[in-house]
Amino acid sequence: MLSTQTTAQRETAFVPLTESQHQESINGVLDVQIGYQDWNAVVALKGNDLYYDSSIPNQDQSSEAELIISELFWQYSMDVFDLPLDFQLGKIRVDWGVGYGYRPLDIFTPYRRNPVGIQVEEGAGVASVSYFDNQGEWSLIYTDSSWTQQEGSELEEQSEQQGAGIRRYGLVGDTEYQWLAYYDDVRQGLLGASIVTVIDASWEFHGSALYQSKYLAYQQPNYQKTNYQKPNSMYAPVRLEKESNAYQALVGFTWANEIGNTLVVEYWYDSRAWGENEWDNAFNIASPSYQQGYLHANMVQHNMMFHWSLDPNAWSNWQWSQNIGCLSELTPTFDVLYSPQDNGVIATQWLNYLVHDSGHSSVEMELAARFLTGKSDSAYANLTDKHMILLNLKGRF
């Protein structure tokens, strides 16, 4: 994949700008999937800033290459005391979450949802054993999330954990469920569950919930509001601290019709993120330190996601588009992430065009654009990036 990106910067409560600023870059990644007997691997060669230009002072970048082992693991099945068991050992991506915009049950390594550009996701160190019965799977798992090679934020680095747990997955009729219990040295106890059920040919419902005993988050120091306003430099910076009792929950549904429209609507809550009052306080103080609230897994506590996509076969259903041959390979997608507490909006569109597909190889071109806007005092509207536009070229061989 090659990705050409243009990003426009803007003035925010934390970053005053005297003039319009922008950044342009080209990035690339080559993924190689390897399988040999009981071994599997995914290796990525990532090129950062192959081209870079910025109007921001002191923002010169040099190109660099990273060799990233996304996954490398051994997988084997054998009978132990007449009990059929599956074993996995190595660096593995473990995706237990359900949902489109956010997945609370992806608990081992943070996976970025719906990126517009290049993103290499890595697995955690995993040792697991699974048993399958007539209704589902029992799993015992040990993980170590420090196996990631890419440098993360301070919050991500401090949240690296080692722990062990148990998971049950089951399928009953048109409903699948799971529950899990996990203990690690950071969260010190975690319980989670999810459900996905197919209601009819058009409707699906999904939901998940998670509780953890401890968590790390950026906390704002307490201060007394008075008529006298101290200079910003006199405010203490935010601190990364361990807190108790965090809750995450998500509910959503998917609707699809025979023409090819797909609609996903989701709401989720994350108690670890800053609430409306905390963001108002951060904007009043306007210290650059308070931008670290954006580094949480969710920037705001309450989120709503609206997703729409159209299958390319749908173009043949309308008379006006039947004779436009190029549309038969075009997939439009549109997402809106909305913050109901402060009316912030992140809108993203993708136009994906399949240039070539032989069954053995394929080439796609994608135009993506993300706009961060909403009410002027909302958290999303005070992100440094005003909008970003990307042209991506993807190939599989």
Coordinates of C-alpha atoms in Angstrom, one line a residue:
M1 CA 0.0 0.0 0.0
L2 CA 1.1 3.5 -0.9
S3 CA -0.6 6.5 0.8
T4 CA -0.3 10.1 -0.2
Q5 CA -1.6 12.4 2.6
T6 CA -2.3 16.1 2.9
T7 CA -3.3 17.5 6.3
A8 CA -4.4 21.0 7.1
Q9 CA -3.7 22.4 10.6
R10 CA -5.8 25.0 12.5
E11 CA -5.7 27.1 15.6
T12 CA -7.2 25.4 18.7
A13 CA -7.6 26.3 22.4
F14 CA -4.2 24.6 23.0
V15 CA -2.2 25.6 19.8
P16 CA -2.5 29.3 18.6
L17 CA -1.6 29.7 14.9
T18 CA -0.8 32.9 13.1
E19 CA -1.4 31.5 9.6
S20 CA -2.7 28.5 7.8
Q21 CA -0.4 25.5 8.0
H22 CA -0.3 22.1 6.3
Q23 CA 1.7 18.9 6.0
E24 CA 2.1 16.6 3.0
S25 CA 3.6 13.1 3.2
I26 CA 3.9 9.8 1.3
N27 CA 4.1 6.5 3.3
G28 CA 4.2 2.9 2.2
V29 CA 3.9 -0.6 3.6
L30 CA 4.6 -4.1 2.2
D31 CA 2.9 -6.9 4.1
V32 CA 4.1 -10.5 3.6
Q33 CA 2.1 -13.5 4.9
I34 CA 4.1 -16.7 5.4
G35 CA 3.0 -20.1 6.4
Y36 CA 5.1 -23.3 6.9
Q37 CA 3.7 -26.4 8.5
D38 CA 2.4 -25.3 11.9
W39 CA 4.0 -21.9 11.7
N40 CA 2.4 -18.6 10.5
A41 CA 3.8 -15.1 10.2
V42 CA 2.9 -11.6 9.0
V43 CA 5.8 -9.3 8.4
A44 CA 5.5 -5.7 7.4
L45 CA 8.1 -3.4 5.9
K46 CA 6.9 0.1 6.6
G47 CA 8.3 3.3 5.0
N48 CA 7.6 6.4 7.0
D49 CA 7.8 9.9 5.3
L50 CA 9.2 8.7 2.0
Y51 CA 8.3 12.3 1.0
Y52 CA 7.5 15.0 3.6
D53 CA 6.8 18.7 3.3
S54 CA 5.4 21.0 6.0
S55 CA 4.8 24.7 6.4
I56 CA 5.1 24.3 10.2
P57 CA 8.5 25.6 11.5
N58 CA 11.0 23.0 12.7
Q59 CA 9.0 20.1 11.4
D60 CA 11.5 18.6 8.9
Q61 CA 11.3 14.9 8.8
S62 CA 13.7 12.3 7.4
S63 CA 12.4 9.1 5.8
E64 CA 12.9 5.8 7.7
A65 CA 12.1 2.2 7.3
E66 CA 10.7 -0.2 9.9
L67 CA 10.6 -4.0 9.7
I68 CA 7.7 -5.0 11.9
I69 CA 6.7 -8.6 12.9
S70 CA 2.9 -8.2 13.2
E71 CA 2.4 -11.9 13.9
L72 CA 4.7 -15.0 14.4
F73 CA 3.2 -18.0 16.0
W74 CA 3.0 -21.8 16.2
Q75 CA -0.4 -23.5 16.1
Y76 CA -1.0 -27.2 16.8
S77 CA -3.8 -29.6 17.6
M78 CA -3.4 -32.7 19.6
D79 CA -5.2 -35.0 22.0
V80 CA -4.3 -34.8 25.7
F81 CA -5.9 -37.6 27.8
D82 CA -8.4 -38.1 25.0
L83 CA -9.3 -34.5 25.0
P84 CA -8.8 -32.6 21.7
L85 CA -7.0 -29.4 22.3
D86 CA -5.7 -26.5 20.1
F87 CA -2.5 -24.8 21.2
Q88 CA -1.1 -21.4 20.1
L89 CA 2.2 -19.9 21.1
G90 CA 3.9 -16.7 19.8
K91 CA 3.0 -13.2 18.8
I92 CA -0.7 -13.2 17.8
R93 CA -3.4 -10.7 17.1
V94 CA -6.3 -11.7 19.4
D95 CA -9.6 -10.0 18.3
W96 CA -12.4 -10.7 20.6
G97 CA -14.3 -7.4 20.3
V98 CA -17.6 -7.0 18.5
G99 CA -18.5 -3.7 16.9
Y100 CA -17.6 -1.4 14.1
G101 CA -16.6 1.9 15.6
Y102 CA -15.2 0.6 18.9
R103 CA -14.5 -2.8 20.4
P104 CA -14.2 -2.9 24.2
L105 CA -13.2 -6.6 24.3
D106 CA -10.0 -6.1 22.3
I107 CA -8.1 -6.0 25.6
F108 CA -4.6 -7.0 24.8
T109 CA -3.3 -4.5 22.3
P110 CA -5.0 -1.3 21.1
Y111 CA -6.3 -1.8 17.5
R112 CA -7.1 1.5 15.7
R113 CA -10.6 1.4 14.2
N114 CA -11.2 2.6 10.6
P115 CA -7.9 4.4 9.9
V116 CA -7.7 6.5 6.7
G117 CA -4.0 5.9 6.1
I118 CA -1.4 3.2 6.7
Q119 CA -1.6 1.4 10.0
V120 CA 0.4 -1.7 11.0
E121 CA -1.3 -3.6 13.8
E122 CA 0.8 -5.9 16.0
G123 CA -0.2 -8.8 18.2
A124 CA 0.8 -9.6 21.8
G125 CA 2.8 -12.4 23.1
V126 CA 0.3 -15.2 23.6
A127 CA 0.2 -18.7 25.0
S128 CA -3.2 -20.3 24.8
V129 CA -5.0 -23.6 24.8
S130 CA -8.6 -24.1 23.5
Y131 CA -11.2 -26.9 23.7
F132 CA -14.1 -27.0 21.3
D133 CA -17.4 -28.6 22.3
N134 CA -20.8 -28.8 20.5
Q135 CA -21.8 -25.2 21.4
G136 CA -18.5 -23.3 21.3
E137 CA -15.1 -22.9 22.8
W138 CA -13.3 -22.8 26.1
S139 CA -9.9 -21.0 26.2
L140 CA -7.2 -20.4 28.7
I141 CA -4.8 -17.6 27.7
Y142 CA -1.6 -15.9 28.9
T143 CA -0.6 -12.6 27.2
D144 CA 2.3 -10.1 27.3
S145 CA 1.5 -6.9 25.4
S146 CA 5.1 -5.6 25.7
W147 CA 6.0 -7.6 22.5
T148 CA 5.0 -4.7 20.3
Q149 CA 7.9 -3.1 18.3
Q150 CA 6.3 0.3 17.4
E151 CA 6.7 3.1 19.9
G152 CA 3.4 4.2 21.4
S153 CA 2.2 7.1 23.5
E154 CA 3.2 7.3 27.2
L155 CA -0.2 6.0 28.1
E156 CA 0.2 3.0 25.8
E157 CA 3.7 2.3 27.0
Q158 CA 2.7 2.4 30.7
S159 CA -0.4 0.2 30.0
E160 CA 1.7 -2.7 28.8
Q161 CA 0.5 -5.7 30.8
Q162 CA 1.1 -9.4 31.5
G163 CA -1.7 -11.6 32.7
A164 CA -3.9 -14.7 32.3
G165 CA -7.5 -15.4 31.9
I166 CA -10.4 -17.6 30.7
R167 CA -12.9 -17.1 27.9
R168 CA -16.1 -18.9 26.9
Y169 CA -17.5 -18.5 23.4
G170 CA -20.8 -20.1 22.4
L171 CA -23.3 -20.2 19.5
V172 CA -26.9 -20.9 20.2
G173 CA -29.2 -20.7 17.2
D174 CA -28.7 -17.3 15.6
T175 CA -27.0 -15.8 18.7
E176 CA -23.4 -15.9 19.6
Y177 CA -22.1 -14.9 23.0
Q178 CA -18.9 -14.7 25.0
W179 CA -17.7 -13.9 28.5
L180 CA -14.2 -13.6 29.8
A181 CA -12.3 -13.0 33.1
Y182 CA -8.8 -11.8 33.0
Y183 CA -6.2 -10.6 35.6
D184 CA -3.0 -8.7 34.8
D185 CA -0.5 -6.5 36.6
V186 CA -2.0 -3.2 35.4
R187 CA -5.8 -3.6 35.5
Q188 CA -5.7 -6.1 38.4
G189 CA -9.0 -7.8 37.4
L190 CA -11.2 -7.5 34.3
L191 CA -14.7 -9.0 33.4
G192 CA -16.3 -8.7 30.0
A193 CA -19.1 -10.1 27.9
S194 CA -20.7 -9.6 24.4
I195 CA -23.6 -10.8 22.4
V196 CA -24.4 -10.8 18.7
T197 CA -27.7 -11.9 17.4
V198 CA -29.3 -12.0 13.9
I199 CA -32.9 -10.8 14.2
D200 CA -34.0 -11.4 10.6
A201 CA -32.7 -11.2 7.1
S202 CA -32.1 -7.4 7.4
W203 CA -31.3 -6.8 11.1
E204 CA -28.5 -7.7 13.5
F205 CA -27.9 -6.5 17.1
H206 CA -24.6 -6.5 18.9
G207 CA -23.5 -5.3 22.3
S208 CA -20.6 -5.7 24.7
A209 CA -19.6 -4.5 28.2
L210 CA -16.3 -4.4 30.2
Y211 CA -15.4 -3.7 33.8
Q212 CA -11.8 -3.3 35.0
S213 CA -10.6 -2.8 38.6
K214 CA -7.7 -0.4 37.8
Y215 CA -6.8 1.8 34.8
L216 CA -4.3 4.5 33.8
A217 CA -5.6 7.9 32.6
Y218 CA -4.5 11.5 32.5
Q219 CA -6.0 13.3 35.5
Q220 CA -6.4 17.1 35.9
P221 CA -5.1 18.5 39.1
N222 CA -7.7 19.9 41.4
Y223 CA -8.0 23.7 41.5
Q224 CA -10.3 26.3 43.1
K225 CA -12.3 28.6 40.7
T226 CA -11.9 32.2 41.7
N227 CA -12.4 35.6 40.1
Y228 CA -8.7 35.9 39.8
Q229 CA -7.4 34.0 36.8
K230 CA -3.8 32.8 37.1
P231 CA -1.5 32.7 34.1
N232 CA -1.7 29.4 32.2
S233 CA 1.9 28.7 33.1
M234 CA 1.0 28.5 36.8
Y235 CA -1.4 25.6 36.4
A236 CA 0.0 22.2 37.2
P237 CA 0.1 19.9 34.2
V238 CA -2.0 16.8 33.8
R239 CA -0.6 13.6 35.3
L240 CA -0.8 10.0 34.2
E241 CA -2.3 8.2 37.3
K242 CA -3.8 4.9 38.2
E243 CA -7.5 5.1 39.0
S244 CA -10.1 2.6 40.1
N245 CA -13.3 1.1 38.6
A246 CA -13.6 1.7 34.8
Y247 CA -16.7 0.8 32.7
Q248 CA -17.1 0.5 29.0
A249 CA -20.2 -0.5 27.1
L250 CA -21.4 -0.6 23.5
V251 CA -24.7 -1.3 21.8
G252 CA -25.4 -1.2 18.1
F253 CA -27.3 -2.7 15.2
T254 CA -26.7 -3.4 11.5
W255 CA -29.3 -3.1 8.8
A256 CA -28.8 -4.3 5.2
N257 CA -31.2 -4.6 2.2
E258 CA -31.2 -6.6 -0.9
I259 CA -30.0 -3.7 -3.1
G260 CA -26.6 -3.4 -1.2
N261 CA -27.0 -0.7 1.4
T262 CA -25.5 -1.4 4.8
L263 CA -26.1 0.8 7.8
V264 CA -24.4 0.5 11.2
V265 CA -25.5 2.6 14.2
E266 CA -23.6 2.3 17.5
Y267 CA -23.4 4.1 20.8
W268 CA -20.6 3.5 23.3
Y269 CA -19.6 4.8 26.7
D270 CA -16.1 4.9 28.2
S271 CA -15.7 6.1 31.8
R272 CA -11.9 6.4 31.4
A273 CA -12.2 9.3 29.0
W274 CA -12.7 13.0 30.0
G275 CA -16.3 14.1 30.4
E276 CA -17.8 17.4 29.3
N277 CA -16.8 19.3 32.5
E278 CA -13.2 18.1 32.2
W279 CA -13.0 19.2 28.6
D280 CA -14.5 22.6 29.5
N281 CA -11.9 23.0 32.3
A282 CA -9.1 22.0 29.8
F283 CA -10.2 24.7 27.3
N284 CA -10.4 27.3 30.0
I285 CA -6.8 26.6 31.2
A286 CA -5.7 26.1 27.5
S287 CA -2.3 24.7 28.6
P288 CA -0.6 22.4 26.0
S289 CA -0.3 19.8 28.7
Y290 CA -4.1 19.3 28.6
Q291 CA -3.9 18.0 25.0
Q292 CA -3.0 14.7 26.5
G293 CA -6.7 14.0 27.1
Y294 CA -6.8 13.2 23.4
L295 CA -4.5 10.2 24.0
H296 CA -7.1 8.1 25.8
A297 CA -8.6 5.2 23.9
N298 CA -11.7 7.4 23.5
M299 CA -11.4 11.1 23.5
V300 CA -14.9 11.7 25.0
Q301 CA -17.0 9.5 27.2
H302 CA -20.1 9.3 25.0
N303 CA -19.9 8.5 21.3
M304 CA -22.3 7.7 18.5
M305 CA -21.2 6.2 15.2
F306 CA -23.2 6.2 11.9
H307 CA -21.8 4.1 9.1
W308 CA -23.1 3.6 5.6
S309 CA -21.7 1.7 2.7
L310 CA -22.9 0.6 -0.8
D311 CA -22.0 -2.7 -2.4
P312 CA -20.8 -2.1 -6.0
N313 CA -23.4 -4.5 -7.4
A314 CA -26.0 -2.0 -6.3
W315 CA -25.3 0.3 -9.3
S316 CA -27.0 -2.2 -11.6
N317 CA -30.3 -1.7 -9.8
W318 CA -30.8 1.9 -11.0
Q319 CA -31.5 2.8 -14.6
W320 CA -29.3 6.0 -14.5
S321 CA -26.2 4.0 -13.4
Q322 CA -26.6 0.7 -15.3
N323 CA -24.7 1.9 -18.4
I324 CA -21.9 3.6 -16.5
G325 CA -19.5 0.7 -16.5
C326 CA -16.9 2.1 -14.1
L327 CA -19.4 2.3 -11.3
S328 CA -19.6 -1.5 -11.1
E329 CA -16.2 -1.5 -9.3
L330 CA -16.9 1.6 -7.0
T331 CA -17.6 1.2 -3.3
P332 CA -18.6 4.3 -1.4
T333 CA -18.4 4.4 2.4
F334 CA -19.3 7.2 4.8
D335 CA -18.8 7.4 8.6
V336 CA -19.9 10.0 11.1
L337 CA -18.6 9.9 14.7
Y338 CA -20.7 12.3 16.9
S339 CA -20.1 13.4 20.5
P340 CA -23.6 14.1 21.9
Q341 CA -22.3 15.9 25.0
D342 CA -20.5 18.7 23.2
N343 CA -21.7 18.3 19.5
G344 CA -18.3 17.4 18.1
V345 CA -18.2 15.6 14.7
I346 CA -15.6 13.5 12.8
A347 CA -16.8 12.7 9.3
T348 CA -14.9 10.3 7.1
Q349 CA -15.6 9.2 3.5
W350 CA -13.9 6.6 1.4
L351 CA -14.3 6.0 -2.4
N352 CA -12.8 2.7 -3.2
Y353 CA -12.3 1.6 -6.9
L354 CA -11.3 -1.9 -7.8
V355 CA -8.8 -1.5 -10.7
H356 CA -7.9 -5.2 -11.2
D357 CA -9.0 -8.5 -9.7
S358 CA -7.9 -11.8 -11.3
G359 CA -8.6 -13.9 -8.2
H360 CA -4.8 -14.3 -7.6
S361 CA -4.0 -10.6 -7.5
S362 CA -5.9 -7.3 -7.1
V363 CA -5.3 -3.6 -7.3
E364 CA -7.5 -0.9 -5.6
M365 CA -7.4 2.9 -5.6
E366 CA -9.0 4.7 -2.7
L367 CA -9.7 8.4 -2.0
A368 CA -10.3 9.1 1.7
A369 CA -11.1 12.3 3.4
R370 CA -11.6 13.0 7.2
F371 CA -13.0 16.2 8.6
L372 CA -12.8 17.1 12.3
T373 CA -15.4 19.7 13.1
G374 CA -18.5 20.4 15.1
K375 CA -19.2 23.0 17.8
S376 CA -16.3 25.4 18.3
D377 CA -15.8 24.4 22.0
S378 CA -16.1 20.6 21.4
A379 CA -13.3 18.2 21.9
Y380 CA -13.2 17.1 18.2
A381 CA -13.2 20.7 16.9
N382 CA -10.1 21.5 18.9
L383 CA -8.0 18.7 17.5
T384 CA -5.0 20.2 15.7
D385 CA -5.8 18.6 12.4
K386 CA -8.7 20.4 10.6
H387 CA -8.9 17.8 7.8
M388 CA -6.9 15.2 6.0
I389 CA -7.2 13.9 2.4
L390 CA -5.5 10.8 1.3
L391 CA -5.0 8.9 -2.0
N392 CA -4.2 5.2 -1.3
L393 CA -3.0 2.6 -3.7
K394 CA -3.4 -1.0 -2.5
G395 CA -2.3 -4.2 -4.2
R396 CA -2.4 -7.9 -3.3
F397 CA -0.2 -10.4 -5.1

